[in-house]
Tab-separated table of C-alpha atoms and ligand atoms in Angstrom:
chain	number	residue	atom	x	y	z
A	1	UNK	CA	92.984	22.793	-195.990
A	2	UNK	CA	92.472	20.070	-193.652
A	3	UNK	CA	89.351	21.513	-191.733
A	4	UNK	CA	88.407	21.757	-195.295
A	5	UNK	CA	88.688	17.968	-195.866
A	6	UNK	CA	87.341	16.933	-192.444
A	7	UNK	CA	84.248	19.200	-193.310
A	8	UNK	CA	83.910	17.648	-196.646
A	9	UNK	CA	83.883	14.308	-195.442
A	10	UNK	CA	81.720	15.022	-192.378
A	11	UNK	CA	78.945	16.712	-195.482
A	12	UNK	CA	79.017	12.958	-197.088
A	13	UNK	CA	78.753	11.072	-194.252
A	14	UNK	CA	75.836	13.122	-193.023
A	15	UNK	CA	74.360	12.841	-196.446
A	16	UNK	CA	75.031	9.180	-196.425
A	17	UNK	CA	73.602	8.503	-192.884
A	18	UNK	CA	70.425	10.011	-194.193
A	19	UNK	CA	69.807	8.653	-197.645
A	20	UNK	CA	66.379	7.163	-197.265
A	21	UNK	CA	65.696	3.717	-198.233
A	22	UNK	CA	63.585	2.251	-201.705
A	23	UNK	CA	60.362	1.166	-200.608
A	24	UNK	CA	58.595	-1.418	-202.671
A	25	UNK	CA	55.157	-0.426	-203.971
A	26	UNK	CA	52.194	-2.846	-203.886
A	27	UNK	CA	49.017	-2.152	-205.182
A	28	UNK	CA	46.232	-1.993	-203.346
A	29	UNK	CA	43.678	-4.654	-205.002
A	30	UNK	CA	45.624	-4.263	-207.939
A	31	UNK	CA	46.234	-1.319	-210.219
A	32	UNK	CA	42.530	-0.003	-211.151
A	33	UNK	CA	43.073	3.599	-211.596
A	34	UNK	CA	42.710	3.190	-215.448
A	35	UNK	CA	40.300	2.644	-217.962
A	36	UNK	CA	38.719	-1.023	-218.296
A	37	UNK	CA	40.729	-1.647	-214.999
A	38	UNK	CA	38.418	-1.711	-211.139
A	39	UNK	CA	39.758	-3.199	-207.924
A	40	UNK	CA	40.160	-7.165	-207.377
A	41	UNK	CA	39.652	-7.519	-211.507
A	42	UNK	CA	41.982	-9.649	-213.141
A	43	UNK	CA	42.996	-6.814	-215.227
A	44	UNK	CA	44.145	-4.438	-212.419
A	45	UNK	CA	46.656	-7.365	-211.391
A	46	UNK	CA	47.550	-7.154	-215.190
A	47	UNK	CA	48.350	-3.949	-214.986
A	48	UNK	CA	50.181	-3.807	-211.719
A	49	UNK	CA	52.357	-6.328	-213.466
A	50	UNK	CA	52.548	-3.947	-216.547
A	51	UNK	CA	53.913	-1.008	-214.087
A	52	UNK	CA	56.753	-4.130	-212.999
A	53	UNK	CA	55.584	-3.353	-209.449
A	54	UNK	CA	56.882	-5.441	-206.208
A	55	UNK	CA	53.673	-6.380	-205.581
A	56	UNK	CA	49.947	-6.327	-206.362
A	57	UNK	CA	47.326	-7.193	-203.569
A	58	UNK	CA	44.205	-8.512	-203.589
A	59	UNK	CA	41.539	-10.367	-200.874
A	60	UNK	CA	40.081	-13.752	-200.767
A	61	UNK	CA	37.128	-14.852	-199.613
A	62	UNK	CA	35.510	-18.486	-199.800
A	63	UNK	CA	31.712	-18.534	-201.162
A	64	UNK	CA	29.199	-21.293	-199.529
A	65	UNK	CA	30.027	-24.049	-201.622
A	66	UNK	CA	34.607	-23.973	-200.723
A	67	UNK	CA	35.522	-21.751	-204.126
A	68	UNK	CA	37.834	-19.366	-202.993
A	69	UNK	CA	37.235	-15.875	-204.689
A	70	UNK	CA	39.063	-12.809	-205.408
A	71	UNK	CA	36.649	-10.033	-203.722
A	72	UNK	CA	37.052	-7.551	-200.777
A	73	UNK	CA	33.364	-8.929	-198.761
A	74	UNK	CA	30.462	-8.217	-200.658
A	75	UNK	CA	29.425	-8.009	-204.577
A	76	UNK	CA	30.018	-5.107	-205.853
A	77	UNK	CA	32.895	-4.276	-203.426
A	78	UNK	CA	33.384	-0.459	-204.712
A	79	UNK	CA	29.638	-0.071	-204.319
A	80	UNK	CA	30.002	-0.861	-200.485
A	81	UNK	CA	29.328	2.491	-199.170
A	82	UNK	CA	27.761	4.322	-201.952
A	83	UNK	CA	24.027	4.460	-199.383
A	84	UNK	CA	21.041	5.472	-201.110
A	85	UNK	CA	22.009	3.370	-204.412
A	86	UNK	CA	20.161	0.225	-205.164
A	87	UNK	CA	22.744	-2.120	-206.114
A	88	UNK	CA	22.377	-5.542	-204.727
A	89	UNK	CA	24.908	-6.478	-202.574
A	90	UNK	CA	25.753	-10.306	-201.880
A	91	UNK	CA	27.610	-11.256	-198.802
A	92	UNK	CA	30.395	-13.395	-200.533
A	93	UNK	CA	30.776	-16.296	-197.714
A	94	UNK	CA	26.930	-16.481	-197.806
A	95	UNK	CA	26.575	-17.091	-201.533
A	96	UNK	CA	27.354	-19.553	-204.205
A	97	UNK	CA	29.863	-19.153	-206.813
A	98	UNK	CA	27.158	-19.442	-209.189
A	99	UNK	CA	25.418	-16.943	-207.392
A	100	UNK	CA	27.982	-14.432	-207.495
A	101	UNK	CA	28.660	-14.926	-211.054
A	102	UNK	CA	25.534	-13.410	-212.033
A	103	UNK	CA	26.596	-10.004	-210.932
A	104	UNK	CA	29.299	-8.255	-212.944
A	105	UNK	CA	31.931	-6.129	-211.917
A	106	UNK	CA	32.695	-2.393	-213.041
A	107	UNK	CA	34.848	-3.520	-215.934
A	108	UNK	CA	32.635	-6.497	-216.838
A	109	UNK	CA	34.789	-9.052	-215.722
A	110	UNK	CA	32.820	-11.923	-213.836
A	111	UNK	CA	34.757	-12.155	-210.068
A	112	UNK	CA	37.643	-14.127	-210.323
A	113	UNK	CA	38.019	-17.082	-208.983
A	114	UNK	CA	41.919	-17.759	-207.028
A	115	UNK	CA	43.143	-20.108	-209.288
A	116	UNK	CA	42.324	-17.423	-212.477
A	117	UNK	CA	43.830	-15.342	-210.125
A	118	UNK	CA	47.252	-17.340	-210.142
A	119	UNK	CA	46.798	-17.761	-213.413
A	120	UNK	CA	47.277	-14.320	-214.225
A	121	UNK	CA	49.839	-14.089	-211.275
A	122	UNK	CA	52.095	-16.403	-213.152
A	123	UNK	CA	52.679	-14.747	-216.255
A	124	UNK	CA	55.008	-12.059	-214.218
A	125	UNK	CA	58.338	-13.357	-213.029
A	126	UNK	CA	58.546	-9.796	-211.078
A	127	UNK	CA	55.454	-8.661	-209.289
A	128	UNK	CA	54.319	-11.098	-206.204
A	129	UNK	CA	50.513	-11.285	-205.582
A	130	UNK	CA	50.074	-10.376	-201.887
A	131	UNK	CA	47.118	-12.425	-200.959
A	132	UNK	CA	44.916	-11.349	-197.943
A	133	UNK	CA	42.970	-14.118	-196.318
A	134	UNK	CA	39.363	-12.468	-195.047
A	135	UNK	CA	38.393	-12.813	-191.431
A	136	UNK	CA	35.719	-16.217	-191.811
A	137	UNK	CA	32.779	-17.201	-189.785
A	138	UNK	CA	35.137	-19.781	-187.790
A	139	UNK	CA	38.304	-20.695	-186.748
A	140	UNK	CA	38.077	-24.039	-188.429
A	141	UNK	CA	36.481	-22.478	-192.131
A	142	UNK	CA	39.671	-19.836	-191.453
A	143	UNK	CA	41.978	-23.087	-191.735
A	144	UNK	CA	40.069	-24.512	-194.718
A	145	UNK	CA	41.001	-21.343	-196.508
A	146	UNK	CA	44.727	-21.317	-195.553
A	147	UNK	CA	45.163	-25.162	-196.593
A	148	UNK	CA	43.312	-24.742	-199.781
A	149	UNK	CA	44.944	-21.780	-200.876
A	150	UNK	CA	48.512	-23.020	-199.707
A	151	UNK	CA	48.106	-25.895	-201.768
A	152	UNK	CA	46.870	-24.271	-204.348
A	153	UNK	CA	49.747	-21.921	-205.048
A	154	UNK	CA	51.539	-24.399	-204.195
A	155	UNK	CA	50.210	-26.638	-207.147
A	156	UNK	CA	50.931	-23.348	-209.687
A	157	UNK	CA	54.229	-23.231	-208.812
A	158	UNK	CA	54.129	-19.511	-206.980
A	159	UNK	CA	55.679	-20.363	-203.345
A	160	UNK	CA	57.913	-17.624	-204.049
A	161	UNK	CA	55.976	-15.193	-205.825
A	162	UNK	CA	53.340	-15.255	-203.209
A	163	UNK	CA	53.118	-13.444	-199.765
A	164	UNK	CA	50.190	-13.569	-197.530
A	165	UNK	CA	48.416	-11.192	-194.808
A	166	UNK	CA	45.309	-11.365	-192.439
A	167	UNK	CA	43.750	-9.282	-189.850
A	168	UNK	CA	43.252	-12.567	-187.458
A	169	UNK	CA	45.952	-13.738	-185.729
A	170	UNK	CA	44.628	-16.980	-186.235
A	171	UNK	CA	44.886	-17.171	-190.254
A	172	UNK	CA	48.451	-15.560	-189.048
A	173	UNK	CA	49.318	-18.635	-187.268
A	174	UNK	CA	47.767	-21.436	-189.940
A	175	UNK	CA	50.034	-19.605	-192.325
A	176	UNK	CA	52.403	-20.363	-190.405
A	177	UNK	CA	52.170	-23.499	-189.939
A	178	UNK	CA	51.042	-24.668	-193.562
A	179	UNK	CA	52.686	-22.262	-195.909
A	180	UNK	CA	56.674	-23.654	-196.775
A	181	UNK	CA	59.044	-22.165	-194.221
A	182	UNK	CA	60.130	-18.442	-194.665
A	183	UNK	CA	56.882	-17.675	-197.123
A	184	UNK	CA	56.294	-13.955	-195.906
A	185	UNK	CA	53.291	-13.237	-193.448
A	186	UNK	CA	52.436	-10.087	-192.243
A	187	UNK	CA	49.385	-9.021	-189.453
A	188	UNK	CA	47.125	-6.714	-190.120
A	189	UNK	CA	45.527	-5.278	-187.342
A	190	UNK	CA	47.729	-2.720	-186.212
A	191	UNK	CA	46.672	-3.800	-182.333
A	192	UNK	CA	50.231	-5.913	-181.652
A	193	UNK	CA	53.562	-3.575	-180.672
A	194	UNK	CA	56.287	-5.057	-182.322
A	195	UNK	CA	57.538	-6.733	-179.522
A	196	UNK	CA	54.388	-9.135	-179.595
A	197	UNK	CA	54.522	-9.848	-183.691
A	198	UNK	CA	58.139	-10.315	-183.218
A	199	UNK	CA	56.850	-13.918	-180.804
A	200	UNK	CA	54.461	-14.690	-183.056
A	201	UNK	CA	56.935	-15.626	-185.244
A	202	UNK	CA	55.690	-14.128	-188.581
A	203	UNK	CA	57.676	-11.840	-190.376
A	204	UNK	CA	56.536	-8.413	-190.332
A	205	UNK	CA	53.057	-6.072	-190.064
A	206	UNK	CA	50.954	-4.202	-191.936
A	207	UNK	CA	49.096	-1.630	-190.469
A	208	UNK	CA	47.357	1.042	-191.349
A	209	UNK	CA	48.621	4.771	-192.193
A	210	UNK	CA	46.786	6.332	-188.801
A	211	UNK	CA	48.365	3.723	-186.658
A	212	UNK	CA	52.397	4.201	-187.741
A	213	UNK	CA	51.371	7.867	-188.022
A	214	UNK	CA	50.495	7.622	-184.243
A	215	UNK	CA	53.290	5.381	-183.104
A	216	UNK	CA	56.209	5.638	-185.842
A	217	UNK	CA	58.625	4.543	-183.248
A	218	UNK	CA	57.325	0.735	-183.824
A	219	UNK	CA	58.717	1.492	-187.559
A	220	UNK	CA	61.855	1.140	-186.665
A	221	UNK	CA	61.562	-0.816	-183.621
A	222	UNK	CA	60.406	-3.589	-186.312
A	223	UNK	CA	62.990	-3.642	-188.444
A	224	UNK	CA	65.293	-3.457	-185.799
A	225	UNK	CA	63.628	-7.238	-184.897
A	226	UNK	CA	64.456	-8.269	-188.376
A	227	UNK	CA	60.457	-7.717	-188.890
A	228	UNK	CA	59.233	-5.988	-192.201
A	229	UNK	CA	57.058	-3.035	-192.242
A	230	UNK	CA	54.114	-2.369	-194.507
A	231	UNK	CA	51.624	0.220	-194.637
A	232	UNK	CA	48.139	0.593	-195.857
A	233	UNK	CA	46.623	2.320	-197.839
A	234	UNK	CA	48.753	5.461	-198.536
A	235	UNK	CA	47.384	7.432	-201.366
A	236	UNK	CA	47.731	11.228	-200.780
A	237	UNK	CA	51.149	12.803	-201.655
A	238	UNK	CA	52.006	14.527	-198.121
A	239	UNK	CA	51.175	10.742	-196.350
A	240	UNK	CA	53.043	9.238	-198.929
A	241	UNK	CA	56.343	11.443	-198.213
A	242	UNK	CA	56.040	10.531	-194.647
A	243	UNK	CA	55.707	7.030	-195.213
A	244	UNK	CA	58.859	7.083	-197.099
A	245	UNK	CA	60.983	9.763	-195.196
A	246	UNK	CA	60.341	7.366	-192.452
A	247	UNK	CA	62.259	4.431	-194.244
A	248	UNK	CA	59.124	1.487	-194.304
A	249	UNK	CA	60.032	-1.584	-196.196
A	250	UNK	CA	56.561	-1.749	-198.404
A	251	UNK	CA	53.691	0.766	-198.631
A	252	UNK	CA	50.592	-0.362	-200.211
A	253	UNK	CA	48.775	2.419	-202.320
A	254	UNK	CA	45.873	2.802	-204.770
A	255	UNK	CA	48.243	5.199	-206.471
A	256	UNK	CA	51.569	3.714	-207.666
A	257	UNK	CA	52.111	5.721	-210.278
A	258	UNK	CA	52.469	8.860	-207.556
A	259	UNK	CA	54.132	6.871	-204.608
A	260	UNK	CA	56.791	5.595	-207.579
A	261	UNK	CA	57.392	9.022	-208.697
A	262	UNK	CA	57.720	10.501	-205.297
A	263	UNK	CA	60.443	7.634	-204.255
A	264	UNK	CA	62.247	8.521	-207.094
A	265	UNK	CA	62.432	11.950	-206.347
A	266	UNK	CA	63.295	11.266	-202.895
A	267	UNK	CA	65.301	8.218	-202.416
A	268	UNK	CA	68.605	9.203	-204.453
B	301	LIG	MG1	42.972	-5.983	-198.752
């Protein structure tokens, strides 16, 4: 009868012990897989907030004459890699605004400027816009970019819905130093063991599927540093399991819908 109890009690620890933890899903560029919705659009960060997700991302580039955009690096950005097609593309940090507004994106929306962007962003009290700052041509047009954005969500009132990340160490570190104390900043690069983005003082990474999937040990050698872990962009549903049987903090996904419905199932 005892054995019995000590068995039973040994079962629920065990189970306990391994209960995985709730990600948070954000949305890669916002939640475009439905109608009238496309990546970077104002409406995909509508919808993201209409799903009540943690987070919805999007990237930010700043055209030739200091307006800071919502757009992955060239006009159209889903039209990127789609060779053969003759769709003019317009290298964002080499055009005006004016310029840029001429071409329309997949849902007809004219690209959004940030403070639209924030705009939108405000209307949810839930899902935080995770803002990534594009590599620039410069260090110093990199720190133009920080300051004006800091200020600007700053000036909307969205210190604490907004978290930032970057490829460059640099925009890392200007973050840093001009975005209020504690705003989360993650690095991007996936090049830095966790040792390193532990001294650079930011708060966690965000690197890419391949590169946890190669070194997962750095998962939890992060969070053992108090660092957060986020991982892009996980969309099929065998990466997605991993991702969250390996207990990350955030994954980032074109497919929320799935990578919700999967955490459900699997963190109990
Ligand atoms: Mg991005």
């Amino acid at each position: 009868m005892i054995m019995k109890k000590i068995l039973t009690l040994a079962a629920a620890a065990l189970i306990t012990a391994t209960a995985i933890a709730q990600p948070q899903v954000i949305a890669h560029r916002g939640y475009h897989a439905t109608k009238g919705s496309c990546r970077n659009s104002i409406e995909a960060l509508k919808q993201a907030q209409k799903l009540g997700l943690y987070g919805s991302e999007c990237d930010i580039n700043m055209t030739k004459d200091g307006i800071i955009v919502v757009a992955h690096g060239y006009l159209h950005p889903d039209k990127i890699y789609r060779r053969g097609e003759d769709i003019p593309r317009l290298n964002i940090q080499k055009s005006t605004y004016e310029e840029l507004c001429a071409i329309k994106l997949e849902n007809g929306e004219t690209i959004p400027t940030l403070e639209q962007y924030l705009e939108q962003a405000k209307k949810s009290k839930k899902t935080k816009l995770i803002i990534e700052i594009k590599d620039h041509a410069t260090p110093a047009k990199e720190t133009e970019i920080v300051q004006q954005t800091v200020d600007m969500v700053a000036k909307f009132g969205l210190n604490d819905m907004v978290e930032y990340i970057a490829f460059r160490p640099w925009v890392c570190f200007e973050l840093k130093r001009l975005a209020p104390e504690g705003t989360p900043i993650a690095y991007l690069n996936g090049d830095y063991d966790p040792a390193y983005v532990e001294g650079m003082g930011i708060s966690g990474i965000d690197y890419k599927y391949d590169v946890l999937k190669k070194k997962p040990k750095w998962i939890k050698s992060c969070q053992k540093r108090g660092l957060k872990v986020n991982v892009w962009t996980v969309n099929a549903e065998e990466k997605l399991r991993w991702v969250i049987e390996q207990g990350v903090d955030y994954i980032t996904t074109d497919d929320p819908v799935l990578a919700n419905k999967l955490i459900k199932e699997m963190c109990k």
